[in-house]
Amino acid sequence: MPQDNHFSDEERRGVYRAIYERRDVRSHFLPDRVPDDVLHRILDAAHHAPSVGFMQPWDFLVIRDAEIRRSVHRNFECASRRAAEAYRDEQRKLYDSLKLAGILEAPINLCVTCDHARLKGGGLGRQTDPAVALYSTVCAVQNLWLAARAESLGVGWVSILDLEQLKTTLGVPAELTLVAYLCIGYVSEFRPHPDLEEKGWETRSDLASVTHFDRWGVHHSGEQDRK
Amino acid sequence: MPQDNHFSDEERRGVYRAIYERRDVRSHFLPDRVPDDVLHRILDAAHHAPSVGFMQPWDFLVIRDAEIRRSVHRNFECASRRAAEAYRDEQRKLYDSLKLAGILEAPINLCVTCDHARLKGGGLGRQTDPAVALYSTVCAVQNLWLAARAESLGVGWVSILDLEQLKTTLGVPAELTLVAYLCIGYVSEFRPHPDLEEKGWETRSDLASVTHFDRWGVHHSGEQDRK
């Protein structure tokens, strides 16, 4: 393979550190201001995500206004109370003890939307699966999340929200899809494990159990057998 | 902010290099074998993506078998011919000149699926928007894509496929959602710009035009005004 585009060991370590040390942050936000140049870098990282047909279907709405965040927080509290009703006994106690959003604590909230009707890309690659425009938007979120980790910024994705109400609160045009609502800020710490693993809500599955080779359900690699 | 979790300059540069130098590769695959340990590293990077409720809804099907790849390639050719009918004149000529998949050239193909019914996560965070399970799966794809770039591996996401036919070919259970079909391999080069930009299919939009502050449509930051 050609050598000119290689990463140094430390550069490659940075990529894996971002992937393994990224956390979905809810509890550890600090009020410290995020400088504009840092915010610009993580948004530009998002903007350089892959997109189907080079469609770039995303928009980024940066929310610092306290009143808007209070309104979103009320939306979250209401949605979370409704969601809690699905749980009983020990699971309900555990649910009630989880900190699920840092909307008020994080100095920046970010709403990421997808515009399915965007003309860019000329429809290329979207005829067989219209969801790929949404997928492109999620790639932008994940780029931002990893760049944020490299900048020592925590990010938390809040999905327990009434999305239609949220669109009204934020003035997002009705025809857009609201994909992600993120809380962003510096943190007191990045925990060594995901919160939901630490709190006993769920365990990490074994990679081998979700990896198949050539045929679904074949969990060993023929390549390895031939060694 | 605390210093102990900081990235070195070179580690941070690695993250941004992966983000800016990642390409959606179709034309530049080399036949060189991808070592098992490298494949394991990029799959494990995918497996450490964020997921709603720590649900980990993904499966990874690694395809090296040439006959299966030929079958997928026929699926792609058929879907691409149908897709071409949407274009006329110069745009049709340009479409026909684009190389849109490296299914046969890339030594590894990878199908990534989402299992909405997976019990892991206990439904946490999924009541307000069931699509978040799909979004978690896309985060896994983007983790893999960036880790691959750090390993000098190219990745191309092929979306021009009849997905139902593809599920049959691969034996993917009917109830799963096929999210991504990726071609993975070493490359002769990473181009400086996306193929679709180089070929004149589409241009990159201006980040400022898709960034809003506090209210939709407000493209200047109040923070900056107060400086």
CSV table of C-alpha atoms in Angstrom, one decimal:
chain,number,residue,atom,x,y,z
A,1,MET,CA,0.0,0.0,0.0
A,2,PRO,CA,1.2,3.6,-0.6
A,3,GLN,CA,2.8,5.3,2.3
A,4,ASP,CA,2.1,9.0,1.7
A,5,ASN,CA,-1.3,9.2,3.3
A,6,HIS,CA,-0.4,7.3,6.4
A,7,PHE,CA,-1.2,8.5,9.9
A,8,SER,CA,1.6,8.7,12.5
A,9,ASP,CA,1.2,6.3,15.5
A,10,GLU,CA,0.1,9.3,17.7
A,11,GLU,CA,-2.4,10.6,15.1
A,12,ARG,CA,-3.9,7.1,14.8
A,13,ARG,CA,-4.0,6.9,18.6
A,14,GLY,CA,-5.9,10.2,18.7
A,15,VAL,CA,-8.6,8.7,16.4
A,16,TYR,CA,-9.0,5.6,18.6
A,17,ARG,CA,-8.9,7.7,21.8
A,18,ALA,CA,-11.8,9.8,20.5
A,19,ILE,CA,-13.8,6.7,19.6
A,20,TYR,CA,-13.1,4.8,22.9
A,21,GLU,CA,-13.1,7.8,25.3
A,22,ARG,CA,-16.2,9.6,23.8
A,23,ARG,CA,-19.1,9.6,26.3
A,24,ASP,CA,-22.8,10.4,26.1
A,25,VAL,CA,-22.5,13.2,28.7
A,26,ARG,CA,-25.5,14.1,30.9
A,27,SER,CA,-24.1,14.7,34.4
A,28,HIS,CA,-20.6,16.3,34.2
A,29,PHE,CA,-21.1,19.6,32.3
A,30,LEU,CA,-19.3,22.7,33.4
A,31,PRO,CA,-20.7,26.2,32.8
A,32,ASP,CA,-17.4,27.4,31.1
A,33,ARG,CA,-18.0,29.2,27.9
A,34,VAL,CA,-17.1,27.4,24.7
A,35,PRO,CA,-14.9,29.7,22.5
A,36,ASP,CA,-16.3,30.6,19.1
A,37,ASP,CA,-13.3,29.1,17.3
A,38,VAL,CA,-13.7,25.8,19.0
A,39,LEU,CA,-17.5,25.7,18.2
A,40,HIS,CA,-16.6,26.5,14.6
A,41,ARG,CA,-14.1,23.7,14.4
A,42,ILE,CA,-16.6,21.0,15.7
A,43,LEU,CA,-19.4,22.4,13.4
A,44,ASP,CA,-17.0,22.3,10.4
A,45,ALA,CA,-16.1,18.7,11.3
A,46,ALA,CA,-19.8,17.9,11.2
A,47,HIS,CA,-20.1,19.7,7.8
A,48,HIS,CA,-17.4,17.5,6.4
A,49,ALA,CA,-19.3,14.3,7.0
A,50,PRO,CA,-20.1,12.0,4.1
A,51,SER,CA,-23.5,12.6,2.5
A,52,VAL,CA,-25.4,10.7,-0.2
A,53,GLY,CA,-24.8,12.3,-3.6
A,54,PHE,CA,-22.9,15.1,-1.7
A,55,MET,CA,-26.3,16.3,-0.7
A,56,GLN,CA,-25.3,17.9,2.7
A,57,PRO,CA,-28.9,17.7,4.0
A,58,TRP,CA,-28.1,19.1,7.4
A,59,ASP,CA,-28.7,22.4,9.3
A,60,PHE,CA,-27.2,23.3,12.7
A,61,LEU,CA,-29.1,25.4,15.1
A,62,VAL,CA,-26.8,26.6,18.0
A,63,ILE,CA,-28.8,27.4,21.1
A,64,ARG,CA,-27.3,29.4,23.9
A,65,ASP,CA,-30.4,31.4,25.0
A,66,ALA,CA,-31.4,30.4,28.5
A,67,GLU,CA,-35.1,30.9,28.0
A,68,ILE,CA,-35.2,28.6,25.0
A,69,ARG,CA,-33.2,26.0,26.9
A,70,ARG,CA,-35.7,26.2,29.8
A,71,SER,CA,-38.5,25.6,27.4
A,72,VAL,CA,-36.7,22.5,25.9
A,73,HIS,CA,-36.0,21.3,29.4
A,74,ARG,CA,-39.7,21.4,30.2
A,75,ASN,CA,-40.4,19.4,27.0
A,76,PHE,CA,-37.8,16.8,28.1
A,77,GLU,CA,-39.3,16.6,31.7
A,78,CYS,CA,-42.7,16.0,30.4
A,79,ALA,CA,-41.6,13.4,27.8
A,80,SER,CA,-39.4,11.7,30.4
A,81,ARG,CA,-42.3,11.4,32.8
A,82,ARG,CA,-44.4,9.7,30.1
A,83,ALA,CA,-41.5,7.4,29.2
A,84,ALA,CA,-41.1,6.4,32.8
A,85,GLU,CA,-44.5,4.8,32.8
A,86,ALA,CA,-43.2,2.0,30.7
A,87,TYR,CA,-41.0,0.8,33.6
A,88,ARG,CA,-42.0,-1.1,36.8
A,89,ASP,CA,-40.4,-2.0,40.2
A,90,GLU,CA,-36.6,-2.1,40.2
A,91,GLN,CA,-36.3,-0.9,36.6
A,92,ARG,CA,-38.5,2.1,37.4
A,93,LYS,CA,-36.4,3.0,40.4
A,94,LEU,CA,-33.3,2.8,38.2
A,95,TYR,CA,-34.9,4.9,35.5
A,96,ASP,CA,-35.9,7.5,38.0
A,97,SER,CA,-32.3,7.6,39.3
A,98,LEU,CA,-30.8,8.2,35.9
A,99,LYS,CA,-29.7,11.7,34.8
A,100,LEU,CA,-30.8,11.7,31.2
A,101,ALA,CA,-30.1,15.3,29.9
A,102,GLY,CA,-27.9,18.3,30.6
A,103,ILE,CA,-30.0,20.8,28.7
A,104,LEU,CA,-29.7,23.5,31.3
A,105,GLU,CA,-26.2,22.8,32.5
A,106,ALA,CA,-24.5,22.6,29.1
A,107,PRO,CA,-23.7,26.1,27.8
A,108,ILE,CA,-24.5,25.1,24.2
A,109,ASN,CA,-27.4,23.1,22.9
A,110,LEU,CA,-27.4,22.1,19.2
A,111,CYS,CA,-30.3,21.0,17.1
A,112,VAL,CA,-29.4,19.1,13.9
A,113,THR,CA,-32.0,18.7,11.2
A,114,CYS,CA,-32.3,17.0,7.9
A,115,ASP,CA,-33.9,18.5,4.8
A,116,HIS,CA,-35.1,15.7,2.5
A,117,ALA,CA,-36.1,18.1,-0.2
A,118,ARG,CA,-32.7,19.8,-0.5
A,119,LEU,CA,-31.8,20.0,-4.2
A,120,LYS,CA,-28.1,19.5,-3.7
A,121,GLY,CA,-26.9,16.1,-4.9
A,122,GLY,CA,-29.5,15.8,-7.6
A,123,GLY,CA,-31.1,12.8,-5.9
A,124,LEU,CA,-28.1,10.7,-6.5
A,125,GLY,CA,-28.1,7.5,-4.4
A,126,ARG,CA,-31.4,8.3,-2.8
A,127,GLN,CA,-33.9,6.4,-5.0
A,128,THR,CA,-33.4,3.0,-3.5
A,129,ASP,CA,-33.6,4.2,0.2
A,130,PRO,CA,-34.8,7.7,1.1
A,131,ALA,CA,-33.5,7.2,4.6
A,132,VAL,CA,-30.0,7.7,3.5
A,133,ALA,CA,-30.4,11.5,3.8
A,134,LEU,CA,-31.1,11.0,7.5
A,135,TYR,CA,-28.1,8.7,7.7
A,136,SER,CA,-25.9,11.4,6.2
A,137,THR,CA,-27.1,13.8,8.9
A,138,VAL,CA,-26.2,11.3,11.6
A,139,CYS,CA,-22.7,10.9,10.2
A,140,ALA,CA,-22.4,14.7,10.7
A,141,VAL,CA,-23.5,14.3,14.4
A,142,GLN,CA,-20.9,11.5,14.9
A,143,ASN,CA,-18.1,13.6,13.3
A,144,LEU,CA,-19.0,16.5,15.7
A,145,TRP,CA,-19.1,14.1,18.7
A,146,LEU,CA,-15.6,12.8,18.0
A,147,ALA,CA,-14.1,16.2,17.2
A,148,ALA,CA,-15.7,17.5,20.4
A,149,ARG,CA,-13.9,14.7,22.4
A,150,ALA,CA,-10.6,15.7,20.9
A,151,GLU,CA,-11.4,19.3,22.0
A,152,SER,CA,-12.2,18.0,25.6
A,153,LEU,CA,-15.9,18.9,25.0
A,154,GLY,CA,-18.6,16.5,26.2
A,155,VAL,CA,-21.7,15.9,24.1
A,156,GLY,CA,-25.0,14.3,25.1
A,157,TRP,CA,-27.7,13.3,22.7
A,158,VAL,CA,-31.1,13.8,24.2
A,159,SER,CA,-33.8,11.7,22.4
A,160,ILE,CA,-36.5,11.9,25.1
A,161,LEU,CA,-38.3,14.9,23.6
A,162,ASP,CA,-41.6,15.6,21.9
A,163,LEU,CA,-40.1,16.4,18.5
A,164,GLU,CA,-43.0,18.3,17.0
A,165,GLN,CA,-43.2,20.5,20.1
A,166,LEU,CA,-39.5,21.1,19.9
A,167,LYS,CA,-39.8,22.1,16.2
A,168,THR,CA,-42.3,24.7,17.2
A,169,THR,CA,-40.2,26.0,20.1
A,170,LEU,CA,-37.2,26.4,17.8
A,171,GLY,CA,-39.0,27.6,14.7
A,172,VAL,CA,-37.7,24.7,12.7
A,173,PRO,CA,-39.7,24.5,9.4
A,174,ALA,CA,-42.3,21.8,9.6
A,175,GLU,CA,-41.1,19.9,6.5
A,176,LEU,CA,-37.6,19.3,8.0
A,177,THR,CA,-36.8,16.2,10.1
A,178,LEU,CA,-35.4,16.9,13.6
A,179,VAL,CA,-32.6,14.3,13.9
A,180,ALA,CA,-30.6,15.2,17.0
A,181,TYR,CA,-30.7,17.5,20.0
A,182,LEU,CA,-27.3,17.7,21.6
A,183,CYS,CA,-26.0,19.3,24.8
A,184,ILE,CA,-22.4,20.4,24.5
A,185,GLY,CA,-19.9,21.8,27.0
A,186,TYR,CA,-16.7,21.2,28.9
A,187,VAL,CA,-16.9,18.5,31.6
A,188,SER,CA,-15.6,17.8,35.0
A,189,GLU,CA,-14.5,14.4,33.8
A,190,PHE,CA,-15.0,11.8,31.1
A,191,ARG,CA,-16.1,8.6,32.9
A,192,PRO,CA,-14.2,5.4,32.0
A,193,HIS,CA,-17.4,3.6,31.1
A,194,PRO,CA,-20.8,4.7,29.6
A,195,ASP,CA,-23.2,5.9,32.3
A,196,LEU,CA,-25.8,3.2,31.5
A,197,GLU,CA,-23.1,0.6,32.0
A,198,GLU,CA,-21.9,2.1,35.2
A,199,LYS,CA,-25.4,2.4,36.6
A,200,GLY,CA,-26.3,-1.2,35.7
A,201,TRP,CA,-28.9,-0.4,33.1
A,202,GLU,CA,-27.3,-2.4,30.3
A,203,THR,CA,-24.1,-4.3,29.5
A,204,ARG,CA,-21.9,-4.1,26.4
A,205,SER,CA,-22.4,-7.0,24.0
A,206,ASP,CA,-19.6,-9.2,22.8
A,207,LEU,CA,-18.4,-8.0,19.4
A,208,ALA,CA,-18.1,-11.6,18.1
A,209,SER,CA,-21.8,-12.2,18.8
A,210,VAL,CA,-22.8,-9.5,16.3
A,211,THR,CA,-20.1,-10.2,13.7
A,212,HIS,CA,-21.0,-12.6,10.9
A,213,PHE,CA,-18.8,-13.9,8.0
A,214,ASP,CA,-20.1,-14.3,4.5
A,215,ARG,CA,-23.4,-15.8,5.7
A,216,TRP,CA,-25.7,-14.5,8.4
A,217,GLY,CA,-25.2,-16.5,11.6
A,218,VAL,CA,-21.7,-17.7,10.7
A,219,HIS,CA,-19.7,-16.3,13.6
A,220,HIS,CA,-16.3,-17.6,12.6
A,221,SER,CA,-14.2,-16.4,9.8
A,222,GLY,CA,-13.3,-18.9,7.0
A,223,GLU,CA,-10.2,-16.9,6.5
A,224,GLN,CA,-9.0,-17.8,10.0
A,225,ASP,CA,-9.8,-21.4,9.5
A,226,ARG,CA,-7.5,-21.5,6.5
A,227,LYS,CA,-4.5,-20.3,8.5
B,1,MET,CA,-11.5,22.7,32.5
B,2,PRO,CA,-9.6,19.7,33.9
B,3,GLN,CA,-6.4,18.8,32.0
B,4,ASP,CA,-6.1,15.0,32.6
B,5,ASN,CA,-8.3,13.9,29.7
B,6,HIS,CA,-6.7,16.3,27.1
B,7,PHE,CA,-5.5,15.2,23.7
B,8,SER,CA,-2.0,16.0,22.6
B,9,ASP,CA,-1.8,18.3,19.5
B,10,GLU,CA,-0.8,15.4,17.4
B,11,GLU,CA,-3.6,13.2,18.7
B,12,ARG,CA,-6.1,16.0,18.0
B,13,ARG,CA,-4.6,16.5,14.5
B,14,GLY,CA,-5.2,12.8,13.9
B,15,VAL,CA,-8.9,13.2,14.7
B,16,TYR,CA,-9.3,16.1,12.3
B,17,ARG,CA,-7.2,14.4,9.6
B,18,ALA,CA,-9.5,11.4,9.7
B,19,ILE,CA,-12.5,13.7,9.4
B,20,TYR,CA,-11.1,15.9,6.6
B,21,GLU,CA,-9.2,13.2,4.7
B,22,ARG,CA,-11.9,10.5,4.8
B,23,ARG,CA,-13.3,9.8,1.4
B,24,ASP,CA,-16.2,7.9,0.0
B,25,VAL,CA,-14.0,5.5,-2.1
B,26,ARG,CA,-15.3,3.9,-5.3
B,27,SER,CA,-12.4,4.0,-7.8
B,28,HIS,CA,-9.1,3.5,-5.9
B,29,PHE,CA,-9.3,0.1,-4.2
B,30,LEU,CA,-6.3,-2.2,-4.2
B,31,PRO,CA,-6.7,-6.0,-4.0
B,32,ASP,CA,-4.3,-6.2,-1.0
B,33,ARG,CA,-5.6,-8.4,1.8
B,34,VAL,CA,-6.8,-6.6,4.9
B,35,PRO,CA,-5.2,-8.3,8.0
B,36,ASP,CA,-7.6,-9.8,10.5
B,37,ASP,CA,-6.3,-7.6,13.3
B,38,VAL,CA,-6.9,-4.4,11.3
B,39,LEU,CA,-10.4,-5.6,10.4
B,40,HIS,CA,-11.0,-6.4,14.1
B,41,ARG,CA,-9.9,-2.9,15.1
B,42,ILE,CA,-12.3,-1.1,12.8
B,43,LEU,CA,-15.2,-3.4,13.7
B,44,ASP,CA,-14.4,-2.8,17.4
B,45,ALA,CA,-14.4,1.0,16.7
B,46,ALA,CA,-17.9,0.6,15.2
B,47,HIS,CA,-19.0,-1.5,18.2
B,48,HIS,CA,-18.0,1.4,20.5
B,49,ALA,CA,-20.4,3.9,18.9
B,50,PRO,CA,-23.0,5.6,21.0
B,51,SER,CA,-26.4,3.9,21.0
B,52,VAL,CA,-29.7,4.9,22.4
B,53,GLY,CA,-30.2,3.3,25.9
B,54,PHE,CA,-26.9,1.4,25.2
B,55,MET,CA,-29.0,-0.7,22.9
B,56,GLN,CA,-26.2,-1.6,20.4
B,57,PRO,CA,-28.7,-2.5,17.7
B,58,TRP,CA,-26.1,-3.3,15.0
B,59,ASP,CA,-24.8,-6.5,13.4
B,60,PHE,CA,-21.8,-6.6,11.1
B,61,LEU,CA,-21.7,-9.1,8.1
B,62,VAL,CA,-18.2,-9.3,6.7
B,63,ILE,CA,-18.3,-10.5,3.1
B,64,ARG,CA,-15.2,-11.7,1.3
B,65,ASP,CA,-16.7,-14.4,-0.8
B,66,ALA,CA,-16.3,-13.5,-4.5
B,67,GLU,CA,-19.6,-15.2,-5.6
B,68,ILE,CA,-21.7,-13.3,-3.1
B,69,ARG,CA,-20.0,-10.0,-4.1
B,70,ARG,CA,-20.7,-10.8,-7.8
B,71,SER,CA,-24.4,-11.2,-6.9
B,72,VAL,CA,-24.4,-7.9,-5.0
B,73,HIS,CA,-22.7,-6.3,-7.9
B,74,ARG,CA,-25.4,-7.5,-10.3
B,75,ASN,CA,-28.0,-6.0,-7.9
B,76,PHE,CA,-26.1,-2.7,-7.9
B,77,GLU,CA,-25.9,-2.6,-11.8
B,78,CYS,CA,-29.6,-3.2,-12.1
B,79,ALA,CA,-30.5,-0.6,-9.5
B,80,SER,CA,-28.1,1.9,-11.0
B,81,ARG,CA,-29.6,1.5,-14.5
B,82,ARG,CA,-33.0,2.2,-13.1
B,83,ALA,CA,-31.7,5.2,-11.2
B,84,ALA,CA,-30.0,6.6,-14.3
B,85,GLU,CA,-33.5,7.0,-15.9
B,86,ALA,CA,-34.1,10.0,-13.6
B,87,TYR,CA,-31.4,12.0,-15.4
B,88,ARG,CA,-31.4,13.7,-18.8
B,89,ASP,CA,-28.8,15.3,-21.2
B,90,GLU,CA,-25.6,16.5,-19.6
B,91,GLN,CA,-26.6,15.2,-16.1
B,92,ARG,CA,-27.2,11.8,-17.6
B,93,LYS,CA,-23.8,11.8,-19.3
B,94,LEU,CA,-22.2,12.8,-16.1
B,95,TYR,CA,-24.1,10.1,-14.2
B,96,ASP,CA,-23.0,7.5,-16.6
B,97,SER,CA,-19.4,8.6,-16.2
B,98,LEU,CA,-19.4,8.2,-12.4
B,99,LYS,CA,-17.9,5.2,-10.8
B,100,LEU,CA,-20.4,4.5,-8.0
B,101,ALA,CA,-19.3,1.3,-6.4
B,102,GLY,CA,-16.2,-0.8,-5.7
B,103,ILE,CA,-18.0,-4.0,-4.8
B,104,LEU,CA,-15.8,-6.3,-6.8
B,105,GLU,CA,-12.5,-4.5,-6.4
B,106,ALA,CA,-12.6,-4.0,-2.6
B,107,PRO,CA,-11.4,-7.2,-0.8
B,108,ILE,CA,-14.0,-6.7,2.0
B,109,ASN,CA,-17.6,-5.8,1.8
B,110,LEU,CA,-19.5,-5.1,5.0
B,111,CYS,CA,-23.2,-5.1,5.5
B,112,VAL,CA,-24.4,-3.2,8.6
B,113,THR,CA,-27.9,-3.9,9.9
B,114,CYS,CA,-30.2,-2.6,12.7
B,115,ASP,CA,-32.4,-4.8,14.9
B,116,HIS,CA,-35.3,-2.6,16.2
B,117,ALA,CA,-36.5,-5.5,18.4
B,118,ARG,CA,-33.3,-6.0,20.2
B,119,LEU,CA,-34.1,-6.2,23.9
B,120,LYS,CA,-30.9,-4.5,25.0
B,121,GLY,CA,-31.4,-1.0,26.4
B,122,GLY,CA,-34.9,-1.7,27.7
B,123,GLY,CA,-36.4,0.7,25.2
B,124,LEU,CA,-34.8,3.7,27.0
B,125,GLY,CA,-34.8,6.8,24.8
B,126,ARG,CA,-36.7,5.2,22.0
B,127,GLN,CA,-40.3,6.0,22.8
B,128,THR,CA,-40.4,9.5,21.3
B,129,ASP,CA,-38.5,8.6,18.1
B,130,PRO,CA,-38.1,5.0,17.0
B,131,ALA,CA,-35.6,6.1,14.3
B,132,VAL,CA,-32.9,6.6,17.0
B,133,ALA,CA,-32.1,2.9,16.8
B,134,LEU,CA,-31.2,3.4,13.1
B,135,TYR,CA,-29.2,6.5,14.0
B,136,SER,CA,-27.2,4.5,16.5
B,137,THR,CA,-26.3,2.1,13.8
B,138,VAL,CA,-25.2,5.0,11.5
B,139,CYS,CA,-22.9,6.2,14.3
B,140,ALA,CA,-21.3,2.8,14.2
B,141,VAL,CA,-20.7,3.2,10.5
B,142,GLN,CA,-19.1,6.6,10.9
B,143,ASN,CA,-16.8,5.3,13.7
B,144,LEU,CA,-15.7,2.5,11.4
B,145,TRP,CA,-15.2,5.0,8.5
B,146,LEU,CA,-12.9,7.2,10.5
B,147,ALA,CA,-11.0,4.4,12.1
B,148,ALA,CA,-10.5,2.9,8.7
B,149,ARG,CA,-9.0,6.2,7.4
B,150,ALA,CA,-6.5,6.2,10.3
B,151,GLU,CA,-5.6,2.6,9.2
B,152,SER,CA,-5.2,3.9,5.6
B,153,LEU,CA,-8.2,1.9,4.5
B,154,GLY,CA,-10.7,3.4,2.1
B,155,VAL,CA,-14.5,2.9,2.6
B,156,GLY,CA,-17.3,3.4,0.1
B,157,TRP,CA,-21.0,3.4,1.1
B,158,VAL,CA,-23.1,1.9,-1.7
B,159,SER,CA,-26.7,3.0,-1.4
B,160,ILE,CA,-27.8,2.2,-5.0
B,161,LEU,CA,-29.0,-1.4,-4.2
B,162,ASP,CA,-32.4,-3.2,-4.1
B,163,LEU,CA,-32.3,-3.7,-0.3
B,164,GLU,CA,-34.9,-6.4,-0.1
B,165,GLN,CA,-33.1,-8.4,-2.8
B,166,LEU,CA,-29.8,-7.8,-0.9
B,167,LYS,CA,-31.3,-9.2,2.3
B,168,THR,CA,-32.3,-12.4,0.5
B,169,THR,CA,-28.8,-12.7,-1.1
B,170,LEU,CA,-27.1,-12.3,2.3
B,171,GLY,CA,-29.6,-14.3,4.4
B,172,VAL,CA,-30.3,-11.2,6.6
B,173,PRO,CA,-33.5,-11.9,8.7
B,174,ALA,CA,-36.5,-10.1,7.2
B,175,GLU,CA,-37.3,-8.2,10.3
B,176,LEU,CA,-33.9,-6.4,10.4
B,177,THR,CA,-33.3,-3.1,8.6
B,178,LEU,CA,-30.3,-3.1,6.2
B,179,VAL,CA,-28.7,0.3,7.0
B,180,ALA,CA,-25.4,0.3,5.1
B,181,TYR,CA,-23.4,-1.7,2.5
B,182,LEU,CA,-19.8,-0.7,2.6
B,183,CYS,CA,-16.8,-1.6,0.4
B,184,ILE,CA,-13.5,-1.6,2.3
B,185,GLY,CA,-9.9,-2.0,1.2
B,186,TYR,CA,-6.5,-0.3,0.9
B,187,VAL,CA,-6.4,2.3,-1.8
B,188,SER,CA,-4.0,3.7,-4.4
B,189,GLU,CA,-4.7,7.2,-3.1
B,190,PHE,CA,-7.1,9.3,-1.0
B,191,ARG,CA,-8.2,12.1,-3.4
B,192,PRO,CA,-7.9,15.6,-2.0
B,193,HIS,CA,-11.6,16.3,-2.6
B,194,PRO,CA,-14.8,14.2,-2.8
B,195,ASP,CA,-15.3,12.4,-6.2
B,196,LEU,CA,-18.6,14.1,-6.7
B,197,GLU,CA,-17.0,17.5,-6.2
B,198,GLU,CA,-14.0,16.7,-8.5
B,199,LYS,CA,-16.3,15.5,-11.2
B,200,GLY,CA,-18.6,18.5,-11.1
B,201,TRP,CA,-21.7,16.7,-9.8
B,202,GLU,CA,-22.1,19.0,-6.7
B,203,THR,CA,-20.3,21.7,-4.7
B,204,ARG,CA,-19.8,22.0,-1.0
B,205,SER,CA,-22.2,24.4,0.7
B,206,ASP,CA,-21.0,27.2,2.9
B,207,LEU,CA,-21.1,26.2,6.6
B,208,ALA,CA,-22.4,29.6,7.6
B,209,SER,CA,-25.5,29.1,5.3
B,210,VAL,CA,-26.5,26.0,7.3
B,211,THR,CA,-25.7,27.4,10.8
B,212,HIS,CA,-28.4,29.2,12.8
B,213,PHE,CA,-28.1,30.9,16.2
B,214,ASP,CA,-30.9,30.6,18.8
B,215,ARG,CA,-33.7,31.1,16.2
B,216,TRP,CA,-34.0,29.4,12.8
B,217,GLY,CA,-32.9,31.6,10.0
B,218,VAL,CA,-30.6,33.8,12.2
B,219,HIS,CA,-27.2,33.2,10.6
B,220,HIS,CA,-25.2,35.5,12.9
B,221,SER,CA,-24.3,34.8,16.5
B,222,GLY,CA,-25.5,37.2,19.1
B,223,GLU,CA,-22.4,36.2,21.1
B,224,GLN,CA,-20.2,37.7,18.3
B,225,ASP,CA,-22.3,40.9,18.3
B,226,ARG,CA,-21.6,41.4,22.0
B,227,LYS,CA,-17.9,41.3,21.5
